[in-house]
C-alpha cells in the first residue's frame, strides 16, 4: 500500500475507532504529547509524510511505522496496527531532521 492509499484508509476511521495502548499512553505522557492531537493526526493524516509497512502477526491485520512531520526538525512517529480498529502501539516525538532519520 502506498502512502496515499494509507492516508485514504486512515480517513475512514473515527477517533472512537482508535485504541491507545498503555505503553503508548505512557510514552505520550512522558514526552508531553497530547493524545487528542495524535488521534487527529491519524484520522486526518495531512502531516503523514512517510509510512513503512511492517510484518503483521495475525491475518487481517496491517502494521505501519508512520512519520508525521511538523517541521524539518520535529516529527511524531507512531507504530499503528490496523484491523477493525486502529491500535496505536508506540508514540515517539523526535527533534531532529526527519528526512535523514527515515532516509
C-alpha positions as a LaTeX table, in Angstrom:
\begin{tabular}{lrrr}
\hline
Residue & $x$ (\AA) & $y$ (\AA) & $z$ (\AA) \\
\hline
Unk1 & 0.00 & 0.00 & 0.00 \\
Unk2 & 1.42 & 3.37 & $-0.95$ \\
Unk3 & 1.27 & 6.49 & 1.23 \\
Unk4 & $-1.81$ & 7.99 & $-0.44$ \\
Unk5 & $-3.73$ & 4.70 & $-0.12$ \\
Unk6 & $-2.87$ & 4.54 & 3.58 \\
Unk7 & $-4.00$ & 8.14 & 4.10 \\
Unk8 & $-7.28$ & 7.35 & 2.38 \\
Unk9 & $-7.76$ & 4.28 & 4.57 \\
Unk10 & $-6.98$ & 6.19 & 7.79 \\
Unk11 & $-9.58$ & 8.83 & 6.87 \\
Unk12 & $-12.31$ & 6.15 & 7.00 \\
Unk13 & $-11.85$ & 5.78 & 10.78 \\
Unk14 & $-13.18$ & 7.98 & 13.59 \\
Unk15 & $-11.49$ & 8.98 & 16.84 \\
Unk16 & $-13.69$ & 6.44 & 18.62 \\
Unk17 & $-12.05$ & 3.72 & 16.47 \\
Unk18 & $-8.61$ & 4.47 & 17.92 \\
Unk19 & $-7.19$ & 2.44 & 20.78 \\
Unk20 & $-4.07$ & 3.70 & 22.52 \\
Unk21 & $-2.10$ & 1.02 & 24.33 \\
Unk22 & $-0.90$ & 1.54 & 27.88 \\
Unk23 & 2.67 & 1.70 & 26.56 \\
Unk24 & 1.81 & 4.42 & 24.02 \\
Unk25 & $-0.19$ & 6.32 & 26.62 \\
Unk26 & 2.82 & 6.33 & 28.95 \\
Unk27 & 5.13 & 7.43 & 26.14 \\
Unk28 & 2.80 & 10.31 & 25.26 \\
Unk29 & 2.60 & 11.39 & 28.89 \\
Unk30 & 6.39 & 11.34 & 29.42 \\
Unk31 & 7.02 & 13.17 & 26.13 \\
Unk32 & 4.27 & 15.73 & 26.70 \\
Unk33 & 2.31 & 14.69 & 23.59 \\
Unk34 & $-1.42$ & 15.42 & 23.51 \\
Unk35 & $-3.39$ & 12.24 & 22.76 \\
Unk36 & $-6.15$ & 14.21 & 21.03 \\
Unk37 & $-3.51$ & 15.59 & 18.66 \\
Unk38 & $-2.28$ & 12.04 & 18.00 \\
Unk39 & $-5.82$ & 10.87 & 17.20 \\
Unk40 & $-6.38$ & 13.86 & 14.93 \\
Unk41 & $-3.12$ & 13.12 & 13.09 \\
Unk42 & $-4.27$ & 9.56 & 12.48 \\
Unk43 & $-7.80$ & 10.24 & 11.22 \\
Unk44 & $-6.78$ & 13.37 & 9.30 \\
Unk45 & $-3.29$ & 12.38 & 8.09 \\
Unk46 & $-2.28$ & 15.66 & 6.44 \\
Unk47 & 1.08 & 15.58 & 8.26 \\
Unk48 & 1.79 & 11.92 & 7.38 \\
Unk49 & 4.87 & 12.05 & 5.19 \\
Unk50 & 6.22 & 8.50 & 5.35 \\
Unk51 & 4.92 & 5.08 & 6.29 \\
Unk52 & 6.64 & 1.72 & 6.16 \\
Unk53 & 4.57 & $-1.43$ & 6.25 \\
Unk54 & 5.66 & $-3.91$ & 8.91 \\
Unk55 & 5.08 & $-7.63$ & 9.21 \\
Unk56 & 1.77 & $-8.36$ & 10.94 \\
Unk57 & 1.26 & $-11.20$ & 13.42 \\
Unk58 & $-2.34$ & $-12.02$ & 12.59 \\
Unk59 & $-4.41$ & $-12.48$ & 9.46 \\
Unk60 & $-6.47$ & $-9.41$ & 8.57 \\
Unk61 & $-4.09$ & $-7.10$ & 10.43 \\
Unk62 & $-1.80$ & $-4.44$ & 8.98 \\
Unk63 & 1.08 & $-2.74$ & 10.79 \\
Unk64 & 2.77 & 0.53 & 9.88 \\
Unk65 & 5.62 & 2.67 & 11.14 \\
Unk66 & 4.34 & 6.20 & 10.44 \\
Unk67 & 6.06 & 9.60 & 10.46 \\
Unk68 & 4.07 & 12.81 & 10.88 \\
Unk69 & 6.02 & 15.96 & 10.07 \\
Unk70 & 5.59 & 19.20 & 11.98 \\
Unk71 & 8.70 & 20.88 & 10.59 \\
Unk72 & 12.06 & 19.93 & 9.13 \\
Unk73 & 13.32 & 19.07 & 12.62 \\
Unk74 & 10.23 & 17.90 & 14.50 \\
Unk75 & 8.11 & 14.86 & 13.82 \\
Unk76 & 5.99 & 12.28 & 15.58 \\
Unk77 & 6.47 & 8.60 & 14.93 \\
Unk78 & 3.60 & 6.21 & 15.60 \\
Unk79 & 3.52 & 2.44 & 15.29 \\
Unk80 & 0.00 & 1.55 & 14.19 \\
Unk81 & $-1.82$ & $-1.74$ & 13.90 \\
Unk82 & $-4.95$ & $-1.66$ & 11.77 \\
Unk83 & $-7.76$ & $-4.19$ & 11.82 \\
Unk84 & $-11.36$ & $-3.24$ & 12.63 \\
Unk85 & $-9.83$ & $-0.53$ & 14.83 \\
Unk86 & $-6.57$ & 1.43 & 14.82 \\
Unk87 & $-4.30$ & 0.47 & 17.66 \\
Unk88 & $-1.53$ & 2.92 & 18.48 \\
Unk89 & 1.28 & 0.85 & 19.93 \\
Unk90 & 4.07 & 3.43 & 20.12 \\
Unk91 & 4.25 & 7.23 & 20.18 \\
Unk92 & 7.58 & 9.00 & 19.82 \\
Unk93 & 8.39 & 12.71 & 19.46 \\
Unk94 & 11.69 & 13.31 & 17.69 \\
Unk95 & 13.52 & 16.61 & 17.36 \\
Unk96 & 15.94 & 16.05 & 14.51 \\
Unk97 & 15.94 & 16.13 & 10.74 \\
Unk98 & 13.27 & 13.55 & 9.90 \\
Unk99 & 14.42 & 13.21 & 6.28 \\
Unk100 & 17.73 & 11.76 & 7.49 \\
Unk101 & 16.01 & 9.58 & 10.10 \\
Unk102 & 13.89 & 7.76 & 7.50 \\
Unk103 & 16.35 & 8.00 & 4.63 \\
\hline
\end{tabular}
